[in-house]
mmCIF file of C-alpha atoms in Angstrom:
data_model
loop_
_atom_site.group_PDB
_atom_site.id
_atom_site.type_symbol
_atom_site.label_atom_id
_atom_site.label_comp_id
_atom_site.label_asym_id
_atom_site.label_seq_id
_atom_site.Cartn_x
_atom_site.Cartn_y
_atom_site.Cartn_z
ATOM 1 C CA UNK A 1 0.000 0.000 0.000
ATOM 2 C CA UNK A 2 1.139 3.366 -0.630
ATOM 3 C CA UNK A 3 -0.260 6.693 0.882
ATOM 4 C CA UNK A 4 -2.207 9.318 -0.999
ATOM 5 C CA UNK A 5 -0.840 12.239 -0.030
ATOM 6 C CA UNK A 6 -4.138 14.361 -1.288
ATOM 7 C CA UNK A 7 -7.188 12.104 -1.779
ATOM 8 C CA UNK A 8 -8.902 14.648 -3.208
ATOM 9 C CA UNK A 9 -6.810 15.720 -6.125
ATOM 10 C CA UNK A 10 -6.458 11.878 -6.666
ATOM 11 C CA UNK A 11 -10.432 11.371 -7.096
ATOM 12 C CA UNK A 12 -10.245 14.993 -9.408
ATOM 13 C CA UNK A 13 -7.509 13.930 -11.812
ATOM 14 C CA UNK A 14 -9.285 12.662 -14.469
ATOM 15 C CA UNK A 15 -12.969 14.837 -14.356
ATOM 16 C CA UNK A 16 -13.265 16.006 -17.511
ATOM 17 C CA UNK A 17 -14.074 20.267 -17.744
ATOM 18 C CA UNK A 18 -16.926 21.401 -19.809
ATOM 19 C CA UNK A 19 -19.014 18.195 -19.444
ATOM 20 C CA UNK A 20 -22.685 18.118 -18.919
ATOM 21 C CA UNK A 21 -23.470 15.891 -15.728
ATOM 22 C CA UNK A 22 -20.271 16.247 -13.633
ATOM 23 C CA UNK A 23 -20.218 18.433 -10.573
ATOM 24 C CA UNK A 24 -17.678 18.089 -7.828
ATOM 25 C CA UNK A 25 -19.109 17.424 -4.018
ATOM 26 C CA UNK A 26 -17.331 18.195 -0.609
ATOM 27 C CA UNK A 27 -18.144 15.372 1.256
ATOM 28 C CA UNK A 28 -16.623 14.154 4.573
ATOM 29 C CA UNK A 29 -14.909 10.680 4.788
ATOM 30 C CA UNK A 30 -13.758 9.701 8.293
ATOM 31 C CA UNK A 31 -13.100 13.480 9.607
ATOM 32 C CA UNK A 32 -11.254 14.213 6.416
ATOM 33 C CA UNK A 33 -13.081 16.551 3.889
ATOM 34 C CA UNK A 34 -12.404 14.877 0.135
ATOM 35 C CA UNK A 35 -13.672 16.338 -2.575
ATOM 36 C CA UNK A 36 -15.417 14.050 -5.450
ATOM 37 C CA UNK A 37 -16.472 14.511 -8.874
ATOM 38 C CA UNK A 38 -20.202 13.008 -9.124
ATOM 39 C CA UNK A 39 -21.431 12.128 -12.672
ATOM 40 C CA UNK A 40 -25.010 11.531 -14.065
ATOM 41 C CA UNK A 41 -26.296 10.694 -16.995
ATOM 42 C CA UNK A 42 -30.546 10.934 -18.419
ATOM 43 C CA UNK A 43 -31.298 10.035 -21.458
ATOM 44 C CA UNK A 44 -34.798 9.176 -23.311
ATOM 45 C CA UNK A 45 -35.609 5.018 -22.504
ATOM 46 C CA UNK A 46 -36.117 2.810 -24.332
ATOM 47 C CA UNK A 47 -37.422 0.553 -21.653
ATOM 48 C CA UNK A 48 -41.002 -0.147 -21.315
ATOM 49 C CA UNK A 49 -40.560 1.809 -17.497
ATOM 50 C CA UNK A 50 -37.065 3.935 -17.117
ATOM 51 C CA UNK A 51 -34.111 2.671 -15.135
ATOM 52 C CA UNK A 52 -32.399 4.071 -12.581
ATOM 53 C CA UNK A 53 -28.541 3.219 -11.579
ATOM 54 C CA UNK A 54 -26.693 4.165 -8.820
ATOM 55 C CA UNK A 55 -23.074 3.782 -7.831
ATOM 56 C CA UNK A 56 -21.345 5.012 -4.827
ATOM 57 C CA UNK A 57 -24.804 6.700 -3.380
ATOM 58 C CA UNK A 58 -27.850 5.454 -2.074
ATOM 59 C CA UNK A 59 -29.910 3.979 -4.796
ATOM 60 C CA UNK A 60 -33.675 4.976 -2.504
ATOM 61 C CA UNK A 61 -31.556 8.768 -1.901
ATOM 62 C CA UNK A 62 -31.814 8.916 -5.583
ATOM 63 C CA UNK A 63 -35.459 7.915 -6.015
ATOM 64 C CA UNK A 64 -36.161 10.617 -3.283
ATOM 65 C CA UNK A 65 -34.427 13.402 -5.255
ATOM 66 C CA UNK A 66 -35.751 12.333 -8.415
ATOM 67 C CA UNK A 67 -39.353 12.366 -7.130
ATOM 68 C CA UNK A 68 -39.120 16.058 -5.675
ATOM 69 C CA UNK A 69 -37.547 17.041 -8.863
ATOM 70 C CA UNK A 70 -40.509 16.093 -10.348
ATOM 71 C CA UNK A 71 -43.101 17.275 -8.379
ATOM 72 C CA UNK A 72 -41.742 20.568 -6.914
ATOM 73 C CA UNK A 73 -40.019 21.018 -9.829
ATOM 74 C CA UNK A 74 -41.641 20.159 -12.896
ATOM 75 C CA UNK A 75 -38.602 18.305 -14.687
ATOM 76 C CA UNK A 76 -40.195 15.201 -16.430
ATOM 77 C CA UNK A 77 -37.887 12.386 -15.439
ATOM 78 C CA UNK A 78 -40.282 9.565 -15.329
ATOM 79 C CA UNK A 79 -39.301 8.151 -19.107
ATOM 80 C CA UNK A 80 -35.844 8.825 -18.310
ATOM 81 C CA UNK A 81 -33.045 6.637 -17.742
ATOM 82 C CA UNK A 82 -30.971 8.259 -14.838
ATOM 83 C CA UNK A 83 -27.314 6.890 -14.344
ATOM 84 C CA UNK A 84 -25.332 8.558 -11.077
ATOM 85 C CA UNK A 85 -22.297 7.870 -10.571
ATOM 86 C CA UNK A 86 -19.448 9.123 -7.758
ATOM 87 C CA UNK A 87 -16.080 9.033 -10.050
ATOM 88 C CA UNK A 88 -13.301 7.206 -8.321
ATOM 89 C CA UNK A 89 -15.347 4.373 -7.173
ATOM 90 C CA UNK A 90 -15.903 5.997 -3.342
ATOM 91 C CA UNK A 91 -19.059 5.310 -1.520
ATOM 92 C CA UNK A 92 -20.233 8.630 -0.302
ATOM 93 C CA UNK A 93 -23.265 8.379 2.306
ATOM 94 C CA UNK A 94 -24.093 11.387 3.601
ATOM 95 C CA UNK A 95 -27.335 13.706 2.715
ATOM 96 C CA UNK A 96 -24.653 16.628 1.738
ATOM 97 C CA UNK A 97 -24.067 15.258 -1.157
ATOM 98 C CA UNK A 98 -27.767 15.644 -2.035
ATOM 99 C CA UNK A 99 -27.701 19.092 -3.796
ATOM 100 C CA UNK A 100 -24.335 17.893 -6.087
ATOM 101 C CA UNK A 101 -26.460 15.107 -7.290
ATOM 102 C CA UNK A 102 -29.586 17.183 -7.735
ATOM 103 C CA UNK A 103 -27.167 19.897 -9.927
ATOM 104 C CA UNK A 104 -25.677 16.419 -11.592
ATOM 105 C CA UNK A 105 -29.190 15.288 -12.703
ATOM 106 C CA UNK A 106 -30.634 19.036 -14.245
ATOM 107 C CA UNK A 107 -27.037 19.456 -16.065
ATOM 108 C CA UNK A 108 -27.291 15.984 -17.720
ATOM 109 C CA UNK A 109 -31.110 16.655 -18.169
ATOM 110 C CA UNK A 110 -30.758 20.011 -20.032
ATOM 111 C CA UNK A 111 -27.213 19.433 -21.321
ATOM 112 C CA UNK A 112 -25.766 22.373 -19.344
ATOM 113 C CA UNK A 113 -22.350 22.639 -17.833
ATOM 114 C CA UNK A 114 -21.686 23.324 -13.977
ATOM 115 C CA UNK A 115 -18.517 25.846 -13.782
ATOM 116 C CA UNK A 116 -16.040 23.451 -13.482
ATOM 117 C CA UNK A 117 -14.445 25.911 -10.469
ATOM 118 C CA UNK A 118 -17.478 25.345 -8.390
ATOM 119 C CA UNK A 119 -17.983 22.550 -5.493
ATOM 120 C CA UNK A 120 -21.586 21.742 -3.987
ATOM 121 C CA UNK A 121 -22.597 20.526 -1.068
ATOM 122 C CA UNK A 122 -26.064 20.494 0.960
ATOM 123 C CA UNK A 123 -28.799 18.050 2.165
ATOM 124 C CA UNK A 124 -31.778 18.520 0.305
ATOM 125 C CA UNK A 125 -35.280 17.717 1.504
ATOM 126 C CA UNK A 126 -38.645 16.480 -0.240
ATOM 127 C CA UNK A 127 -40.096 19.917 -0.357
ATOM 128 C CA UNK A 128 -36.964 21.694 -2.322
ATOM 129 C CA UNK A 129 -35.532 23.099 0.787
ATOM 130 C CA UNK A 130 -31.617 22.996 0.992
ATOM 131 C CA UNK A 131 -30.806 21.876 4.828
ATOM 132 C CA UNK A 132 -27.174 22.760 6.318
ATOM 133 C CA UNK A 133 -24.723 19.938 6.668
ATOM 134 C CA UNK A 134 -21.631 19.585 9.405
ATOM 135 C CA UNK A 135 -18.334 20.583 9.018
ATOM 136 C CA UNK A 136 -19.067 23.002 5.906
ATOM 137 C CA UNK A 137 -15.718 25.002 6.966
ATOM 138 C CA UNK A 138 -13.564 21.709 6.237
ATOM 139 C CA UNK A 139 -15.239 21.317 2.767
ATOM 140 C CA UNK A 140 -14.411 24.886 2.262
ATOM 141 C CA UNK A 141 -11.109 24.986 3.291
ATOM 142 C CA UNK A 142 -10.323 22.157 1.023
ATOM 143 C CA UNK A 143 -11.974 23.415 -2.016
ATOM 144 C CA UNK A 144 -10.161 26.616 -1.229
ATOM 145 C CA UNK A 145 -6.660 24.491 -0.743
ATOM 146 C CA UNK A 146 -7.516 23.179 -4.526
ATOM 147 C CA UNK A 147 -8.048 26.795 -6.099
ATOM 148 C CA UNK A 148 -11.889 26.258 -6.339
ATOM 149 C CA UNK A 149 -13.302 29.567 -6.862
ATOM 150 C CA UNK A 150 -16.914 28.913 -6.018
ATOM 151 C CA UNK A 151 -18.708 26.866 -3.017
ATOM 152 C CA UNK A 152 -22.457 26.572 -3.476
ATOM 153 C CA UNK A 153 -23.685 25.710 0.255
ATOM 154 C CA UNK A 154 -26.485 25.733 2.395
ATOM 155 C CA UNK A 155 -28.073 28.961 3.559
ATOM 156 C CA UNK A 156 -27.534 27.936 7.190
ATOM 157 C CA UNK A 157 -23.874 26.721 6.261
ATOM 158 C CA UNK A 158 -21.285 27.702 9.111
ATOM 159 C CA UNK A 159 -18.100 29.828 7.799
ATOM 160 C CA UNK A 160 -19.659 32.051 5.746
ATOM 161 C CA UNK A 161 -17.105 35.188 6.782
ATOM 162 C CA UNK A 162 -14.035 32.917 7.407
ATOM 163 C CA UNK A 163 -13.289 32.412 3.157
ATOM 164 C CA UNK A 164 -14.365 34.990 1.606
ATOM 165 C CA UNK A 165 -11.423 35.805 0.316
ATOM 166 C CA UNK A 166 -10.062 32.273 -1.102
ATOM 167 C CA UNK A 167 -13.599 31.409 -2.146
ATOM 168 C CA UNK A 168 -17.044 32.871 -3.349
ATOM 169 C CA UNK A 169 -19.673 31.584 -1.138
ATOM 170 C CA UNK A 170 -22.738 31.518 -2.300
ATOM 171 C CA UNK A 171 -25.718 29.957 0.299
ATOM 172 C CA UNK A 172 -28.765 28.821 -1.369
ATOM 173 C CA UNK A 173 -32.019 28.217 0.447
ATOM 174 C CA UNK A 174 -33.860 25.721 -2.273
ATOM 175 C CA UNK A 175 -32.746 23.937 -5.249
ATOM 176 C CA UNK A 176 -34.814 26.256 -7.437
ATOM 177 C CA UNK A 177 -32.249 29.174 -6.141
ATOM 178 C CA UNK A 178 -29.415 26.848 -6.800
ATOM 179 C CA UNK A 179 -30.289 25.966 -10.338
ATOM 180 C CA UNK A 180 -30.262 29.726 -11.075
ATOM 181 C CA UNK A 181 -27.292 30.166 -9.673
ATOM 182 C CA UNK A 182 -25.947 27.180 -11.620
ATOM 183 C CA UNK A 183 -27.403 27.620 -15.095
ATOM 184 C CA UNK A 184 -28.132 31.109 -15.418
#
């Protein structure tokens, strides 16, 4: 075995820029902060119902996000195939990595690109409401460390003042706010 001296810039080394469907999440392993590219694919099915594949995240998480995508949303997701992925082949299972998959899902969905300088984090719940997550300063402070130039985070997100000069914060309160911040 040999040590990785920055898992993070291990898991990023490969993401490819400018591609519709990959966002990069701050997640916590342990009580490290890593930061993960998270991929997703929808397309059209051709399957008499649509599939939906999961690796690395919670296969029901998915179904959960999906569902308020559709219903406080409006996307139309039920004939699609949906594919997410977490690059790297890390299981990540917390709820902050909720709003990175939502933002994964809508990219693929409308063939947009998330700024390739911008990490996500944040639980989302079934009404559209983006919940704070712990440690948001160590998922900050390594996106900073990486010359990220954007967090997206919760609203309620601790360290708001403490990076403002490494790294634009910008706290979202739903994913409707997020996806104009994203895809505007």
């Amino acid at each position: 075995l040999l040590p990785v001296d920055n898992p993070s810039k291990h898991f990023l080394a490969e993401r490819p820029l400018g591609a519709s469907g990959s966002v990069v999440i701050g997640c916590i392993e342990g009580t490290r902060p890593i930061l993960v590219e998270l991929q997703a694919l929808v397309s059209d099915t051709s399957y008499p119902s649509a599939r939906r594949m999961a690796a690395g995240v919670d296969p029901n998480r998915i179904s959960l996000l999906l569902a308020m995508l559709e219903k406080r949303l409006g996307f139309h997701l039920a004939t699609s195939d949906v594919y997410v992925n977490v690059a790297g082949g890390l299981n990540v299972n917390e709820p902050a990595a909720d709003l990175g998959i939502v933002a994964a899902i809508v990219s693929s969905y409308r063939n947009l690109v998330v700024d390739p300088e911008t990490v996500i984090f944040g639980e989302v719940g079934l009404t559209g409401e983006v919940r704070s997550t712990g440690q948001a300063n160590l998922r900050i402070r390594e996106a900073a460390s990486l010359g990220f130039k954007r967090c997206l985070i919760p609203h309620n997100g601790a360290g708001k003042s403490e990076f403002k000069e490494d790294v634009e914060l910008v706290p979202v309160r739903s994913v409707q706010e997020a996806l104009e911040v994203l895809f505007r």
